[in-house]
mmCIF file with all atom_site columns, C-alpha atoms in Angstrom:
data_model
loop_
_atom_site.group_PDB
_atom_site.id
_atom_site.type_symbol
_atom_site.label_atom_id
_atom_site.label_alt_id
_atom_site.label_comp_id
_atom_site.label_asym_id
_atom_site.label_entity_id
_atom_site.label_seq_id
_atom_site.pdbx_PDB_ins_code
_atom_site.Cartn_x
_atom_site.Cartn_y
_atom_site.Cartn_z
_atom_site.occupancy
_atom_site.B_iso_or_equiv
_atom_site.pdbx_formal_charge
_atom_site.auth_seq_id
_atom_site.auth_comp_id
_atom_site.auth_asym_id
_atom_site.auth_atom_id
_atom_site.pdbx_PDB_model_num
ATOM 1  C CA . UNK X 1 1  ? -36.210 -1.328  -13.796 1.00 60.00 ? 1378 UNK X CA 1
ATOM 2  C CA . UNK X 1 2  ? -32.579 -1.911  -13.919 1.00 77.00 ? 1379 UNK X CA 1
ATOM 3  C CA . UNK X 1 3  ? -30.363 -0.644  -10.977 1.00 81.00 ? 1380 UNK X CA 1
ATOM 4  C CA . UNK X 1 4  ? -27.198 2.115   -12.494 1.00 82.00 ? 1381 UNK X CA 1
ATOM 5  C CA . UNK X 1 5  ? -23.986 0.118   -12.444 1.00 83.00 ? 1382 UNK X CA 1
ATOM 6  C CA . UNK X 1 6  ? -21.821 1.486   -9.896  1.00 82.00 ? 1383 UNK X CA 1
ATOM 7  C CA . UNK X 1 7  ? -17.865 1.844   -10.299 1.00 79.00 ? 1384 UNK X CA 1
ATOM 8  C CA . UNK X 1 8  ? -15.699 -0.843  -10.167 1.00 83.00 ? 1385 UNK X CA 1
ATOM 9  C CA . UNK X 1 9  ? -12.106 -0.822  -7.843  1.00 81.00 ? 1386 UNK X CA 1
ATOM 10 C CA . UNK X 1 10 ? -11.117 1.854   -5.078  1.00 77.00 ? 1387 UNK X CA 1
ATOM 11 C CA . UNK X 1 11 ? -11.135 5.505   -5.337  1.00 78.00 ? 1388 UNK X CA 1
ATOM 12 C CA . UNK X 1 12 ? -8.164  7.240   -6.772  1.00 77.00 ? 1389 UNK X CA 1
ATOM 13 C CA . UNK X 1 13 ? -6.117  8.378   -4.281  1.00 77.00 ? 1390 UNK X CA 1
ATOM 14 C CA . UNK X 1 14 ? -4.841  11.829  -6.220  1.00 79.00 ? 1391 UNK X CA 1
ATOM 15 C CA . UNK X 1 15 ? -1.443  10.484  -5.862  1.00 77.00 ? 1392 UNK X CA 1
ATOM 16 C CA . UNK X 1 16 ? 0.707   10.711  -9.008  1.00 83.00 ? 1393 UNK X CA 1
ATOM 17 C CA . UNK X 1 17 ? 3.144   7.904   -8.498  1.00 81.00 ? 1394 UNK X CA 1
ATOM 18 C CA . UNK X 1 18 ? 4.143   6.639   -12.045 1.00 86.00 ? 1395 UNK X CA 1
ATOM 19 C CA . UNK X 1 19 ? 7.492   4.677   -11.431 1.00 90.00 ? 1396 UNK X CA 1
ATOM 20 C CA . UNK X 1 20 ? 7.471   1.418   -9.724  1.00 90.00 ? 1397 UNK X CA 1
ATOM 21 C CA . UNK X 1 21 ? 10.425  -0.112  -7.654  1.00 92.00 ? 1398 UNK X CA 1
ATOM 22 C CA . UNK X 1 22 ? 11.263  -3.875  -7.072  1.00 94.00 ? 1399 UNK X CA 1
ATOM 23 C CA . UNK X 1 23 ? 12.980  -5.298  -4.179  1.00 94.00 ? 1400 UNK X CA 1
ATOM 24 C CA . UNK X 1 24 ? 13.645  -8.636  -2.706  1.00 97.00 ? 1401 UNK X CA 1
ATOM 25 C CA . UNK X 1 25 ? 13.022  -9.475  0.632   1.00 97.00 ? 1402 UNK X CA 1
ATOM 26 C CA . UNK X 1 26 ? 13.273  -13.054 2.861   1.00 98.00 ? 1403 UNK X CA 1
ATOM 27 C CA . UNK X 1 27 ? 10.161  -14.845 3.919   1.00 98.00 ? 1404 UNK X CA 1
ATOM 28 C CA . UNK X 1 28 ? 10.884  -13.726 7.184   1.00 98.00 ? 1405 UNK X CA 1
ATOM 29 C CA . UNK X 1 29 ? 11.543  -9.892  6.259   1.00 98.00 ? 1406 UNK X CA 1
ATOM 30 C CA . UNK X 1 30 ? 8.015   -9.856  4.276   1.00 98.00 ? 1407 UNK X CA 1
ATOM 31 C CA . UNK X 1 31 ? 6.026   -11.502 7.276   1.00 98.00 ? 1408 UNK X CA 1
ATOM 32 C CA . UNK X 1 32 ? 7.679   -8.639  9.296   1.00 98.00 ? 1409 UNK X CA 1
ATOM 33 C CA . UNK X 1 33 ? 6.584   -5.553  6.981   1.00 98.00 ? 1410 UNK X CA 1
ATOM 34 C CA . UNK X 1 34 ? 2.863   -7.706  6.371   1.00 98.00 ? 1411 UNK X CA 1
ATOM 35 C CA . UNK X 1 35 ? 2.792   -7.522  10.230  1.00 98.00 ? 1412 UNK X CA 1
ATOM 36 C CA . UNK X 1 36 ? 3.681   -3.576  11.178  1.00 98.00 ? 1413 UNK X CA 1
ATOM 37 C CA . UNK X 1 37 ? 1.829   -2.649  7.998   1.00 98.00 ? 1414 UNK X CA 1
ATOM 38 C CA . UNK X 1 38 ? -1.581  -4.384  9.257   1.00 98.00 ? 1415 UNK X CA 1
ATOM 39 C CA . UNK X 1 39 ? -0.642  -3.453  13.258  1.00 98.00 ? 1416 UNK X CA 1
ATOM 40 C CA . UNK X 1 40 ? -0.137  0.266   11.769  1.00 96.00 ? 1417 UNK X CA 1
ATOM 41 C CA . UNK X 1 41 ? -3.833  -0.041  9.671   1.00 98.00 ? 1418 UNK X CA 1
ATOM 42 C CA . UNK X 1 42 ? -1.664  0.803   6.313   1.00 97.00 ? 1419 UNK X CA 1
ATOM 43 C CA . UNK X 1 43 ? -0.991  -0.463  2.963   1.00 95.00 ? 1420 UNK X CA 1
ATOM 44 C CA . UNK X 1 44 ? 2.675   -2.326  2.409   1.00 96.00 ? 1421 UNK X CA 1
ATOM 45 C CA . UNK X 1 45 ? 3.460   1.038   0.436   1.00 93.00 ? 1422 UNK X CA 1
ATOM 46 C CA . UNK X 1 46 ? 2.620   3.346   2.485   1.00 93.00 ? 1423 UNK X CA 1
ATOM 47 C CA . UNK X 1 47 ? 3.972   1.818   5.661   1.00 96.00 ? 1424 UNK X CA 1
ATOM 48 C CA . UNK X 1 48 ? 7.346   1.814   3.560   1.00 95.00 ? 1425 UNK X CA 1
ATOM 49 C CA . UNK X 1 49 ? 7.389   5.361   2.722   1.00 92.00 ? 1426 UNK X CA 1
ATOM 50 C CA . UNK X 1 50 ? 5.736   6.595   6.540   1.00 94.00 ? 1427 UNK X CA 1
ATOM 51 C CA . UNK X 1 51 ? 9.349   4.356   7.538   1.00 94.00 ? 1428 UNK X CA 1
ATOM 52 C CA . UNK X 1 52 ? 11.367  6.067   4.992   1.00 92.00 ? 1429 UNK X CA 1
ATOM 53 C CA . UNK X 1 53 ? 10.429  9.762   5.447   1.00 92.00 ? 1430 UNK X CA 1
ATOM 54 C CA . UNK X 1 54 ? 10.247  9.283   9.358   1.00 88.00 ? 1431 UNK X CA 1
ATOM 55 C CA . UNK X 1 55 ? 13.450  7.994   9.687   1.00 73.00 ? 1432 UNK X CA 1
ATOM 56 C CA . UNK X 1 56 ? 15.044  10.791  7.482   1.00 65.00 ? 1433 UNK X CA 1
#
């Protein structure tokens, strides 16, 4: 008897974000963000945006 296959990947999230955005940052800048992001228990992205709409 064969087990189902299950799903592959995370759940969707329900967000519809469809446009991506590049930046550059120094070694130093990204082992900053890396750090707050895992101290804060959050994704690069979302760490960005909690910054970016707290701070306005």
């Amino acid at each position: 008897m064969e087990n189902p296959k299950r799903p592959r990947g995370r759940p969707a999230t329900g967000r519809q974000r469809t446009k991506m955005l590049g930046a550059r940052f120094t070694d130093e800048e990204i082992k900053t963000i890396k750090e707050l992001a895992k101290k804060n228990n959050m994704t690069i992205p979302d760490f960005i945006l909690y910054k970016i709409q707290k701070d306005d």
